[in-house]
PDB file of C-alpha atoms in Angstrom:
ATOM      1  CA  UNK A   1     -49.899 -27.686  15.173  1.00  0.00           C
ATOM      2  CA  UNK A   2     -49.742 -31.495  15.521  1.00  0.00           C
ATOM      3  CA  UNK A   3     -51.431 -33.616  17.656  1.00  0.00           C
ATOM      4  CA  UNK A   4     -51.334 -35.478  21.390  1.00  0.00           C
ATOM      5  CA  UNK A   5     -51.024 -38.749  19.426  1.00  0.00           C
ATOM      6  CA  UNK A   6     -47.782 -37.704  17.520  1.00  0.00           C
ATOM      7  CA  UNK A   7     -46.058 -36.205  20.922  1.00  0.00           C
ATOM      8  CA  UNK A   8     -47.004 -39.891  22.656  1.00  0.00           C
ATOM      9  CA  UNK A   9     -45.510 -41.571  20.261  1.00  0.00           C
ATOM     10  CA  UNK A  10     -42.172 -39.725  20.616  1.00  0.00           C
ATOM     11  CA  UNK A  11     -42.473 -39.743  24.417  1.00  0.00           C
ATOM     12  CA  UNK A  12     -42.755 -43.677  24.260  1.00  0.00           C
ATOM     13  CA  UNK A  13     -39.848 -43.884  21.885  1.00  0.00           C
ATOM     14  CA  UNK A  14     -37.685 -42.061  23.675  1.00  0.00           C
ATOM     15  CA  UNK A  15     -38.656 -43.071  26.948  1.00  0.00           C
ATOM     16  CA  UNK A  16     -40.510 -45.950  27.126  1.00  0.00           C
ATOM     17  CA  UNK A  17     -42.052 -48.067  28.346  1.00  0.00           C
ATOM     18  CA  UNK A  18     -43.454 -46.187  31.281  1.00  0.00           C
ATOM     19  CA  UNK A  19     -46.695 -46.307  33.096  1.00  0.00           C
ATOM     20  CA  UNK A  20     -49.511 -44.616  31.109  1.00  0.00           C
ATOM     21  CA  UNK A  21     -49.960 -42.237  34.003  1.00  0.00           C
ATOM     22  CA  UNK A  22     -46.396 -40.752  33.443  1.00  0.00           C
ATOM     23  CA  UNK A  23     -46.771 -40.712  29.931  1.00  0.00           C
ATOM     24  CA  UNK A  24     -49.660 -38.143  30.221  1.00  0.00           C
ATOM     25  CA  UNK A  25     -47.808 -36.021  32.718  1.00  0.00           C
ATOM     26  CA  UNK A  26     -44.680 -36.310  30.057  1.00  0.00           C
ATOM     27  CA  UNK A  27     -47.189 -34.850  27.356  1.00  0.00           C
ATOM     28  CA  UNK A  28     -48.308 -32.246  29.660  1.00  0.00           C
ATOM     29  CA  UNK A  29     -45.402 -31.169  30.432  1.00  0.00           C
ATOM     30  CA  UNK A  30     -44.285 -31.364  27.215  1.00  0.00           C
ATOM     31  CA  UNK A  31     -47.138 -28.669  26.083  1.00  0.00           C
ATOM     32  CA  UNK A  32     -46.231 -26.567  28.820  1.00  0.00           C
ATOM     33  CA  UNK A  33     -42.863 -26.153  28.171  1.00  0.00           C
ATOM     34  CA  UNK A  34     -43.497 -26.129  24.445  1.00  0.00           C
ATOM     35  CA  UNK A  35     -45.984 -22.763  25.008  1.00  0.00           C
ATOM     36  CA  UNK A  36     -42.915 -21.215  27.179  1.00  0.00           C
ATOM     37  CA  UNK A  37     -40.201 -22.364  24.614  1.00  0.00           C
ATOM     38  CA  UNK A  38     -41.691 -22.040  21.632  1.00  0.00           C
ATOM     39  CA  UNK A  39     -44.541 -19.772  22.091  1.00  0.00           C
ATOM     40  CA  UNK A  40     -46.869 -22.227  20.836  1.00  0.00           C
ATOM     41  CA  UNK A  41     -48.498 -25.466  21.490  1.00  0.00           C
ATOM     42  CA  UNK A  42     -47.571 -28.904  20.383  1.00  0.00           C
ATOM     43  CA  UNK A  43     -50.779 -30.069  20.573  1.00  0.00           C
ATOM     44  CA  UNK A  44     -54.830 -28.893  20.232  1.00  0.00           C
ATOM     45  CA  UNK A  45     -56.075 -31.513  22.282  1.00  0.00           C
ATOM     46  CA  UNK A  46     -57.976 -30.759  25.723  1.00  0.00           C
ATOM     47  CA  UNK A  47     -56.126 -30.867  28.580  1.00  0.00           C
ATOM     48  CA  UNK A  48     -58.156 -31.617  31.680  1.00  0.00           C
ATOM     49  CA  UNK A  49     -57.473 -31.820  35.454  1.00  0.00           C
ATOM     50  CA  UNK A  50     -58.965 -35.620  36.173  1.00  0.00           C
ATOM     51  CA  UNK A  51     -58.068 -36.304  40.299  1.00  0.00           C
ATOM     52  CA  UNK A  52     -54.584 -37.929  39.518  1.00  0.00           C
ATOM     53  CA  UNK A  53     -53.427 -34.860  37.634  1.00  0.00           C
ATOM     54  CA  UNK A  54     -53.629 -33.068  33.703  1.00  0.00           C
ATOM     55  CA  UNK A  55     -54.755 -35.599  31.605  1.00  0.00           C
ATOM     56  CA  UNK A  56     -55.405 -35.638  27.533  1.00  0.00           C
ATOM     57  CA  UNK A  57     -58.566 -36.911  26.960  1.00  0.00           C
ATOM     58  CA  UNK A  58     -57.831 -38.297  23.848  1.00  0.00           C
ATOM     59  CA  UNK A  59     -54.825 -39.965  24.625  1.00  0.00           C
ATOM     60  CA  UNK A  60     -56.687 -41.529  27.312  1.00  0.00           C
ATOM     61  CA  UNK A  61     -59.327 -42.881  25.039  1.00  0.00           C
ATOM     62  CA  UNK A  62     -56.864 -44.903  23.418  1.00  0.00           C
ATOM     63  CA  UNK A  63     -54.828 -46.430  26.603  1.00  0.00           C
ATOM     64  CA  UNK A  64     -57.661 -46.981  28.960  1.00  0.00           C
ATOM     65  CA  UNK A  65     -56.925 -50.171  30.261  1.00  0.00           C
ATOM     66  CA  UNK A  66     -53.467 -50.066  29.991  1.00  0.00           C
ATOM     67  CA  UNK A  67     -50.938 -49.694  33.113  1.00  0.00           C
ATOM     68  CA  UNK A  68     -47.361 -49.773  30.751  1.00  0.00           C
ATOM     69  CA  UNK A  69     -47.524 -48.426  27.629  1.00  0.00           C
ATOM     70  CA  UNK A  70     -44.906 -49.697  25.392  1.00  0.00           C
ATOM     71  CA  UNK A  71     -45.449 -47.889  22.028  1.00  0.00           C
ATOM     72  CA  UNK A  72     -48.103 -45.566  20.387  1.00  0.00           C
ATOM     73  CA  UNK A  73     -49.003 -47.033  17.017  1.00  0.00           C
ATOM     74  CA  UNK A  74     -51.908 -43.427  16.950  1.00  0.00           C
ATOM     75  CA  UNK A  75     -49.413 -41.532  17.192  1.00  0.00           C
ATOM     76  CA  UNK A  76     -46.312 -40.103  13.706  1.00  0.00           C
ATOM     77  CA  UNK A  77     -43.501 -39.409  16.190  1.00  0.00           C
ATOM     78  CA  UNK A  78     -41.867 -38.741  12.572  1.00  0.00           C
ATOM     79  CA  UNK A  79     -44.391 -35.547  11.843  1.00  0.00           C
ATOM     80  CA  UNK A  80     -42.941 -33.105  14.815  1.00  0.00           C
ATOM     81  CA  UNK A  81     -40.213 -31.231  14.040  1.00  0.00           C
ATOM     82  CA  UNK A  82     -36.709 -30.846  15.307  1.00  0.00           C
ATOM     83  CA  UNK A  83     -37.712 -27.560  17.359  1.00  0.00           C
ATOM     84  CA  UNK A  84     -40.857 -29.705  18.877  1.00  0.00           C
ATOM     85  CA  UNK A  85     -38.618 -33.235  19.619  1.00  0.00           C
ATOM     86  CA  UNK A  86     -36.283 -30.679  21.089  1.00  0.00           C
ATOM     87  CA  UNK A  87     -38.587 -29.461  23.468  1.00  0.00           C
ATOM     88  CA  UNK A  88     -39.685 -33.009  23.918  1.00  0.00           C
ATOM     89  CA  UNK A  89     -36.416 -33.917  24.979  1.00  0.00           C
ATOM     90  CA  UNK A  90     -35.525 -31.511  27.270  1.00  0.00           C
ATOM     91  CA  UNK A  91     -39.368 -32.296  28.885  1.00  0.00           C
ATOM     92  CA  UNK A  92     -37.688 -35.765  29.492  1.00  0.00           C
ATOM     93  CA  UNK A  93     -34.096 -35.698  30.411  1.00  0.00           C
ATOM     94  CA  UNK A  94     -35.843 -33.416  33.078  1.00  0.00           C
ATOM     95  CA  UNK A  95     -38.725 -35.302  34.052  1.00  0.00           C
ATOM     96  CA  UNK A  96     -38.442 -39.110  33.689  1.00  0.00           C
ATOM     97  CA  UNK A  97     -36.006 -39.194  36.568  1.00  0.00           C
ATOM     98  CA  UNK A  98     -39.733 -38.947  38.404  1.00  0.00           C
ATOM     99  CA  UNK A  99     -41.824 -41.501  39.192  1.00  0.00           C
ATOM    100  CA  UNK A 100     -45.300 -41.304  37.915  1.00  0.00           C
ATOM    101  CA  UNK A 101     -46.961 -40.709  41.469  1.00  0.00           C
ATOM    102  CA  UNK A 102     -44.201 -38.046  41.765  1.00  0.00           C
ATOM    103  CA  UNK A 103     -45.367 -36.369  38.571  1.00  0.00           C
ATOM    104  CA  UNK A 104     -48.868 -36.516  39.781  1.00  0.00           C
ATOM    105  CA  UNK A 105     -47.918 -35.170  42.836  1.00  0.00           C
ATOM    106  CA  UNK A 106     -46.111 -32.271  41.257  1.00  0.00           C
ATOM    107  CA  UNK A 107     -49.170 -31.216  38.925  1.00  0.00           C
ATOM    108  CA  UNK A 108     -50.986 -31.208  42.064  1.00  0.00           C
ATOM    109  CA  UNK A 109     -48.650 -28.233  43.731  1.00  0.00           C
ATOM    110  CA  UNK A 110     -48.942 -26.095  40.525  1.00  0.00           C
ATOM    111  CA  UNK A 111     -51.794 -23.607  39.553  1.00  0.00           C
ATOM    112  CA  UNK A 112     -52.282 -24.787  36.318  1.00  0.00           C
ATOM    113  CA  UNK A 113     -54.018 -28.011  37.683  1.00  0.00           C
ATOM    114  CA  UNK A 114     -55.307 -26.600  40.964  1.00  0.00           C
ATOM    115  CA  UNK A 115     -57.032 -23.322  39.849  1.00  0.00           C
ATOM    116  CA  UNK A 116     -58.356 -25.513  36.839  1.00  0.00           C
ATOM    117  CA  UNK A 117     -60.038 -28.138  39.823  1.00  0.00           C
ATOM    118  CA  UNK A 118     -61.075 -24.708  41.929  1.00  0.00           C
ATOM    119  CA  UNK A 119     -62.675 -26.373  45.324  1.00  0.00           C
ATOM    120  CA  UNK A 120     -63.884 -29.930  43.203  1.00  0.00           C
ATOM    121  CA  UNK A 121     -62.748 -32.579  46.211  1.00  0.00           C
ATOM    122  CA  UNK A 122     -59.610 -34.489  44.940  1.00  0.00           C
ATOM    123  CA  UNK A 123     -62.260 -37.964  45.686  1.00  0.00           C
ATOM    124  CA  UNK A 124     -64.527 -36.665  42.631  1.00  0.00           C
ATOM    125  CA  UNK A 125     -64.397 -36.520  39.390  1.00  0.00           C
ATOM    126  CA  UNK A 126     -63.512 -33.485  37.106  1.00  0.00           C
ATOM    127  CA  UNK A 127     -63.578 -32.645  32.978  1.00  0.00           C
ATOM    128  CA  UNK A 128     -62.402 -29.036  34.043  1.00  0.00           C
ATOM    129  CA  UNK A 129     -59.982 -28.482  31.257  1.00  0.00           C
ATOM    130  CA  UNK A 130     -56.321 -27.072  32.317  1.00  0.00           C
ATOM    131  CA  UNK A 131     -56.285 -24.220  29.000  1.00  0.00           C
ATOM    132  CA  UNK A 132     -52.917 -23.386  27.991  1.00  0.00           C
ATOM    133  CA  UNK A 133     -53.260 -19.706  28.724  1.00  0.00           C
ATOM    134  CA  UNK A 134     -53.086 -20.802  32.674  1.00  0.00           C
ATOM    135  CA  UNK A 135     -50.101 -22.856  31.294  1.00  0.00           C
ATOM    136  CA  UNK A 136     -48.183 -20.722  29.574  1.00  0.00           C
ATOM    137  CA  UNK A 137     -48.718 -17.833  32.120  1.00  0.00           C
ATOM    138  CA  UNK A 138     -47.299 -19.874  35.295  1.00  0.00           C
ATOM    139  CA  UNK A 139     -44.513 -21.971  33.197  1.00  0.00           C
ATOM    140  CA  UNK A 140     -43.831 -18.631  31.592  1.00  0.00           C
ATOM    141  CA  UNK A 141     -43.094 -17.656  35.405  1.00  0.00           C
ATOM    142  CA  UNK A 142     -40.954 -20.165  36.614  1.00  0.00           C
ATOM    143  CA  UNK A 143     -38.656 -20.028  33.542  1.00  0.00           C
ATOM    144  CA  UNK A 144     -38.593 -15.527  34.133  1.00  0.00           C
ATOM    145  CA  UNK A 145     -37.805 -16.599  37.611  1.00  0.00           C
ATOM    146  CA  UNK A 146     -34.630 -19.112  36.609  1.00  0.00           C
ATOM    147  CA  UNK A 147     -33.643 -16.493  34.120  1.00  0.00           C
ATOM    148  CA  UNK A 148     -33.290 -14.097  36.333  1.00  0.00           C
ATOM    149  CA  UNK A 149     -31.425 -16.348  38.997  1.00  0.00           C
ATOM    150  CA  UNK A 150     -28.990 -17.497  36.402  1.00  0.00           C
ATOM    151  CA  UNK A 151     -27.528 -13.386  36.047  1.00  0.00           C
TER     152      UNK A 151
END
């Protein structure tokens, strides 16, 4: 399993630069899909639901500060493999047509984020982590749901 810092680094390669906002919800979404995909994270880091949406922690720790992020010298977009930047990839052709306030808004609809906040007011702060069972069970969902429209 690699780590948040390698899947940033791709994300800003391929799609940067963009807002450091939408690059979390890029690596969340990324995960998600990955654990749906794949069966399997990308990543081991925490995933927490901060008021503006799933955010890695430790990703965070190194843009704080930042509003456009325009590469991730943490991050060996080299050490994922060609299954993972697949996954990536597909996370981005469908995502980065979004803004970032549309991402955020979007995490806000979805369980993952909202069962992880339970009734914590969207004005306060939260460290509740989003765990990638909840992840993979409701993105697991929607893609059972497309399958089954496509027949």
């Amino acid at each position: 399993m690699g780590s948040a810092h390698n899947v940033a680094a791709y994300v800003v390669a391929q799609a940067g630069p963009l807002s450091a906002m939408k690059l979390q919800k890029l690596c969340y979404y990324s995960q998600a899909w990955s654990l749906v995909w794949d069966q399997q994270p990308l990543f081991d880091d925490r995933i927490e639901a901060w008021a503006n949406g799933p955010v890695v922690r430790s990703l965070y720790a190194q843009h704080r500060g930042q509003y456009t992020i325009h590469s991730w010298p943490g991050g060996d977009a080299n050490a994922l493999t060609s299954d993972e930047r697949a996954t990536i990839d597909a996370v981005i052709a469908s995502y980065n047509k979004l803004t970032a306030q549309q991402l955020s808004d979007l995490t806000h609809s979805e369980a993952p984020w909202l069962n992880a906040r339970g009734s914590t007011p969207l004005s306060e702060r939260s460290e509740a982590e989003i765990t990638t069972e909840s992840m993979a069970s409701f993105y697991g969902s929607l893609a059972s749901r497309v399958d089954t429209e496509d027949v």
